[in-house]
Short mmCIF file of C-alpha atoms in Angstrom, two decimals:
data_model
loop_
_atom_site.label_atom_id
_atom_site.label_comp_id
_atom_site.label_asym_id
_atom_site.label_seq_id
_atom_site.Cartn_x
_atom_site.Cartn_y
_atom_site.Cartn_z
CA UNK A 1 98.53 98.01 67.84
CA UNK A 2 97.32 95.90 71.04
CA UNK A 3 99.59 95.45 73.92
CA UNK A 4 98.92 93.22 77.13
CA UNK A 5 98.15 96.46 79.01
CA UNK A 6 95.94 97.62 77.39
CA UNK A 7 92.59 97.69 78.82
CA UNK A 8 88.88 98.52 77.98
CA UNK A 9 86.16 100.12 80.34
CA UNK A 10 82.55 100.34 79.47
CA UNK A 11 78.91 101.90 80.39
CA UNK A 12 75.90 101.35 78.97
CA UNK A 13 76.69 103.26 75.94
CA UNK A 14 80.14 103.91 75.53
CA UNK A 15 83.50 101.73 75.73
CA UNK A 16 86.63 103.52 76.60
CA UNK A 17 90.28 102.09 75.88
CA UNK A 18 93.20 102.51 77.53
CA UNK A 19 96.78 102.31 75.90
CA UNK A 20 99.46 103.03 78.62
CA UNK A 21 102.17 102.51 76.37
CA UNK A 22 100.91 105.85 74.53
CA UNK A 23 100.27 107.46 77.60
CA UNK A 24 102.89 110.83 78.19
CA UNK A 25 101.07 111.58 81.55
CA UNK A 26 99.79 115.23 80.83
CA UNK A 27 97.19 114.52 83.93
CA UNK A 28 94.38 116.03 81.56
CA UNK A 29 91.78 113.38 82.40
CA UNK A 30 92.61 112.85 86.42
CA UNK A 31 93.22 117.00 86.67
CA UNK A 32 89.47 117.62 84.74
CA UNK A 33 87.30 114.35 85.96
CA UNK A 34 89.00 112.70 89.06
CA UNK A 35 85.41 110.66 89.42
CA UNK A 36 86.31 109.11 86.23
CA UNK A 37 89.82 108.53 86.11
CA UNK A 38 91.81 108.22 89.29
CA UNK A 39 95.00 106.77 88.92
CA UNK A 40 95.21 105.90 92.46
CA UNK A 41 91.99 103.68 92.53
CA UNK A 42 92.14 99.97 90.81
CA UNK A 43 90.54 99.92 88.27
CA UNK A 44 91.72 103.00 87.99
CA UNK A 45 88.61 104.32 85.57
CA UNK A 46 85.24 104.13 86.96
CA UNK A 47 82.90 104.95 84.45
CA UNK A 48 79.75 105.35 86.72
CA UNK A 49 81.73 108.63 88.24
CA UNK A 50 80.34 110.58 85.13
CA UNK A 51 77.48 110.94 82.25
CA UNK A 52 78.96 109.28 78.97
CA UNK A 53 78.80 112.98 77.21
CA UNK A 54 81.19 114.40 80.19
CA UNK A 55 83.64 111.19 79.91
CA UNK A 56 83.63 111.77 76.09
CA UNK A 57 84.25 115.46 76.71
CA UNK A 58 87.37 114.35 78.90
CA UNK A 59 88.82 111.50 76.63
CA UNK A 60 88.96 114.20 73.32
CA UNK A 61 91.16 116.06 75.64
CA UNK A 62 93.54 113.64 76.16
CA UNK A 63 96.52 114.82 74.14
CA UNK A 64 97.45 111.13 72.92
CA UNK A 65 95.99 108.03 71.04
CA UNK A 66 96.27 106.70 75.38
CA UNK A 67 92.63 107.43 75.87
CA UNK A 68 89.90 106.50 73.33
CA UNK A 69 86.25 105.79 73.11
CA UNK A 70 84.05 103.78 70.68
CA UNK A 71 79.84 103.77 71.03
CA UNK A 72 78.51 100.63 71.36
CA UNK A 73 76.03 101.45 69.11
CA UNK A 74 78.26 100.70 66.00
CA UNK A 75 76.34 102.76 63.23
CA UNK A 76 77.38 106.22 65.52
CA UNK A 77 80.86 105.35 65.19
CA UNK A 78 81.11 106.06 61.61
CA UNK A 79 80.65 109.61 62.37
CA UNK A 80 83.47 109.57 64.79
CA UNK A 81 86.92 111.80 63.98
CA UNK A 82 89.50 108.75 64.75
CA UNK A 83 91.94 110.29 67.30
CA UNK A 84 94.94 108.83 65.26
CA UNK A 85 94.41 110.65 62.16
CA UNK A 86 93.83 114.23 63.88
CA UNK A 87 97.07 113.54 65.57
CA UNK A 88 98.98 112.60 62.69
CA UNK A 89 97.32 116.24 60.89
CA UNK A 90 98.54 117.79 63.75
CA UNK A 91 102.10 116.75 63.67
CA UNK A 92 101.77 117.32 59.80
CA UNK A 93 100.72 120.67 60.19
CA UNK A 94 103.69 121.52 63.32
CA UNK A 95 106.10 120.41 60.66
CA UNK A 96 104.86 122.38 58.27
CA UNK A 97 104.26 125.40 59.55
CA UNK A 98 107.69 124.53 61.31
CA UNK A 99 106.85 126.25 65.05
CA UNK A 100 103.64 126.11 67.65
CA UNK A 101 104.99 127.92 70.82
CA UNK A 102 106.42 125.59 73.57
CA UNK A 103 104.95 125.66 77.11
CA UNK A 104 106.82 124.11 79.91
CA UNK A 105 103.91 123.51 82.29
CA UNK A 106 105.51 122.39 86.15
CA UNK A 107 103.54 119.75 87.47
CA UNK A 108 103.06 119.77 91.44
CA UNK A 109 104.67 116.15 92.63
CA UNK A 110 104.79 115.22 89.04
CA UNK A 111 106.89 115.91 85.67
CA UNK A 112 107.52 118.97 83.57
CA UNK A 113 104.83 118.44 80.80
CA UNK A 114 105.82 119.97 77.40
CA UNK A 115 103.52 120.97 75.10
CA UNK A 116 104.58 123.04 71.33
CA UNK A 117 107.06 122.32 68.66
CA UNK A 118 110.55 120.84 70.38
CA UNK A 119 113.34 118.06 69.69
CA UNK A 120 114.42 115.72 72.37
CA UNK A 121 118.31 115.02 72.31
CA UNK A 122 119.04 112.09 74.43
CA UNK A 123 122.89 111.89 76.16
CA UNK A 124 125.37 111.27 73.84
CA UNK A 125 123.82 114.66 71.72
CA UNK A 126 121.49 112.32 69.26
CA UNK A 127 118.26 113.83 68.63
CA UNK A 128 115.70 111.07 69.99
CA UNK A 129 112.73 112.73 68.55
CA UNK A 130 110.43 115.72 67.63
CA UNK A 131 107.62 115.67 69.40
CA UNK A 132 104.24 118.43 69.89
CA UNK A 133 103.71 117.01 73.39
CA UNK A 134 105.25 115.13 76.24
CA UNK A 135 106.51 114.55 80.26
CA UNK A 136 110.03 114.54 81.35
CA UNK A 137 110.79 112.89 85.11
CA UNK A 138 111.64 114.79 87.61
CA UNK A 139 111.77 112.37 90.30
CA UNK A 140 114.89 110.36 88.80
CA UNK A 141 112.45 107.08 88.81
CA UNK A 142 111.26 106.86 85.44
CA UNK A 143 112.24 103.72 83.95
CA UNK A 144 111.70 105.53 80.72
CA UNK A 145 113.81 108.27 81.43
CA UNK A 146 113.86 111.10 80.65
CA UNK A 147 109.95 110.79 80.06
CA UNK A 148 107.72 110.30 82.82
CA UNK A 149 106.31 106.96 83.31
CA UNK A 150 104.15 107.72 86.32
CA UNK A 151 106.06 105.73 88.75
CA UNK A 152 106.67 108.96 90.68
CA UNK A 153 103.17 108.25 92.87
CA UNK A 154 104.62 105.13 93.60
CA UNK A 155 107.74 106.57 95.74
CA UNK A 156 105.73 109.32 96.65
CA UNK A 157 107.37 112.44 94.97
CA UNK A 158 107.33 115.46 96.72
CA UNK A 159 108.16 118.54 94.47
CA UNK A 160 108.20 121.35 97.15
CA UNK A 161 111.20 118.82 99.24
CA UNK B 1 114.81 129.09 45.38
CA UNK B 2 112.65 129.75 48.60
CA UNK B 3 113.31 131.57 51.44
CA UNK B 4 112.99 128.58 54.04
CA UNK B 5 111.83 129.23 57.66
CA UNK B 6 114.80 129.01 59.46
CA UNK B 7 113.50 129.41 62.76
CA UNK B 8 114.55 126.46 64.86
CA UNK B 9 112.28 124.44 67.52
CA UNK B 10 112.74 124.50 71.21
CA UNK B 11 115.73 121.82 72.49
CA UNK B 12 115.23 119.40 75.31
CA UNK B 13 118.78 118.11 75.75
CA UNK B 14 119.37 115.49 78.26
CA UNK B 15 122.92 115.83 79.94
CA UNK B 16 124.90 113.00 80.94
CA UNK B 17 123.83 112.10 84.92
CA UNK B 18 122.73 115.49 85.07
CA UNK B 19 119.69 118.12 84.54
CA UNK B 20 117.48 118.67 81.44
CA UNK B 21 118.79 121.72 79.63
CA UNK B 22 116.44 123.84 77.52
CA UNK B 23 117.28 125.79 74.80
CA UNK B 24 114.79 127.81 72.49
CA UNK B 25 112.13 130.70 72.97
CA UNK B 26 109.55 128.65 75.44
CA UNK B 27 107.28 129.70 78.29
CA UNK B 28 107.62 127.87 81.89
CA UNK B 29 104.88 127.62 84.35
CA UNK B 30 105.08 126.82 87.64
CA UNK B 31 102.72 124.98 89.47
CA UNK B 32 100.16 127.34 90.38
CA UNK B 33 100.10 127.66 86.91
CA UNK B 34 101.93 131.03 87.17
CA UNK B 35 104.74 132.32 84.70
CA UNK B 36 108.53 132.07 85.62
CA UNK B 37 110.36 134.49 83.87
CA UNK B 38 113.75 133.09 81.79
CA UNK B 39 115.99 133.61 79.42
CA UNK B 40 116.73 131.50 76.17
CA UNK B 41 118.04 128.39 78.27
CA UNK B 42 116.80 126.54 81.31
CA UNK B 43 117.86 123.83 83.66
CA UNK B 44 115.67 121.63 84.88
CA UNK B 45 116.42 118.72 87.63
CA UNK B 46 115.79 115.29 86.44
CA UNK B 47 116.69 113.89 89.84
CA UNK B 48 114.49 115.11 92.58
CA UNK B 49 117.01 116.46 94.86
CA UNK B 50 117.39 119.83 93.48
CA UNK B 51 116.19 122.38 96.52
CA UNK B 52 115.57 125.19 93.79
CA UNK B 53 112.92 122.89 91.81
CA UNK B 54 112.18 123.11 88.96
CA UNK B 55 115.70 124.10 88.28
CA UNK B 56 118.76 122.35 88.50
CA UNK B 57 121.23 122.82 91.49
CA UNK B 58 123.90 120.55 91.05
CA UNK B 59 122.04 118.32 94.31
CA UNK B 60 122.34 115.41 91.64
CA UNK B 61 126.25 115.38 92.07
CA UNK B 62 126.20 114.75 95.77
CA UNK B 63 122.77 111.94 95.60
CA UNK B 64 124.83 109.67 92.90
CA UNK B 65 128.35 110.36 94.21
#
């Protein structure tokens, strides 16, 4: 589904798109291809900083339907795996097979990103979700608490204060 | 009828004005990317102030009042 924020960034040969609302902050693309994606710059993806293979590379990585790609040369995007339905196998497969290990990774100035089989239960004891990957703030800013919605850069979160 | 896996997923349970409380068989690592060695249960600070980050301190009692 489209949202208003959503935006699209091209090259010669490639267009990638950019869903924030799906975005759970993992820092895969900035962490492995800062001349690409830097979420301080504006636009924040330059897609000169790389060769189109290398940003491909990057945007398979990203653990969400947030980062996408599509040739521009239509007839080679028949061959490509949509994102979507991989993700949806995944999650089919996690509930299946009922446990992938969990693996609380610490981000430095940034959230606790989660990665494995897990539930979310929000205050009152409901389970929100279960989920194979996500952020949780640890600033106390997120206005999507208690995932991560980035806005730690903005106040400048220091994790070793 | 078939044995069922019982084994139950890592929790993430979010405590009222307070920390992130894990619960589950899960590895944490810190950010150097090294392990931190834990039990079954962790505390993590959802509101910055903790000074033994990752982990919860209480800190979040005295920053809301």
């Amino acid at each position: 589904m489209m949202d208003s924020s959503d935006r699209d960034y091209s090259n010669e040969e490639i267009t990638v798109s950019w869903r924030p609302g799906k975005c759970v902050h993992s820092t895969v693309c900035y962490r492995e291809l800062i001349e690409v994606f830097n979420p301080r710059k504006r636009p924040w993806v330059n897609m000169n900083g790389a060769s189109t293979e290398r940003i491909i590379e990057i945007v398979n990585k990203c653990p969400t339907e947030a980062l996408s790609f599509k040739w521009k040369d239509e007839s080679k995007n028949s061959s490509l795996n949509d994102k979507s339905n991989k993700l949806n196998k995944a999650s089919e497969s996690a509930s299946q097979t009922g446990v992938k290990p969990v693996i609380v990774q610490v981000m430095r100035d940034g959230p606790l990103v989660v990665q494995g089989s897990f539930e979310v239960y929000n205050s009152e004891g409901k389970l929100l979700k279960t989920m194979l990957m996500t952020s949780f703030c640890r600033c106390g800013y997120s206005n999507n608490a208690p995932f991560c919605d980035g806005f730690h850069r903005k106040i400048g979160f220091k994790s070793d204060k | 009828m078939e044995i069922q896996n019982i084994k139950l997923p890592v929790q993430f349970r979010v405590l009222p004005n307070g920390p992130l409380k894990a619960i589950g068989k899960f590895t944490i690592l810190d950010e150097n990317g090294k392990k931190i060695e834990i039990s079954d249960e962790a505390y993590f600070c959802r509101c910055g102030a903790s000074k033994t980050k990752p982990f919860c301190d209480g800190s979040h009692k005295s920053k809301l009042g």
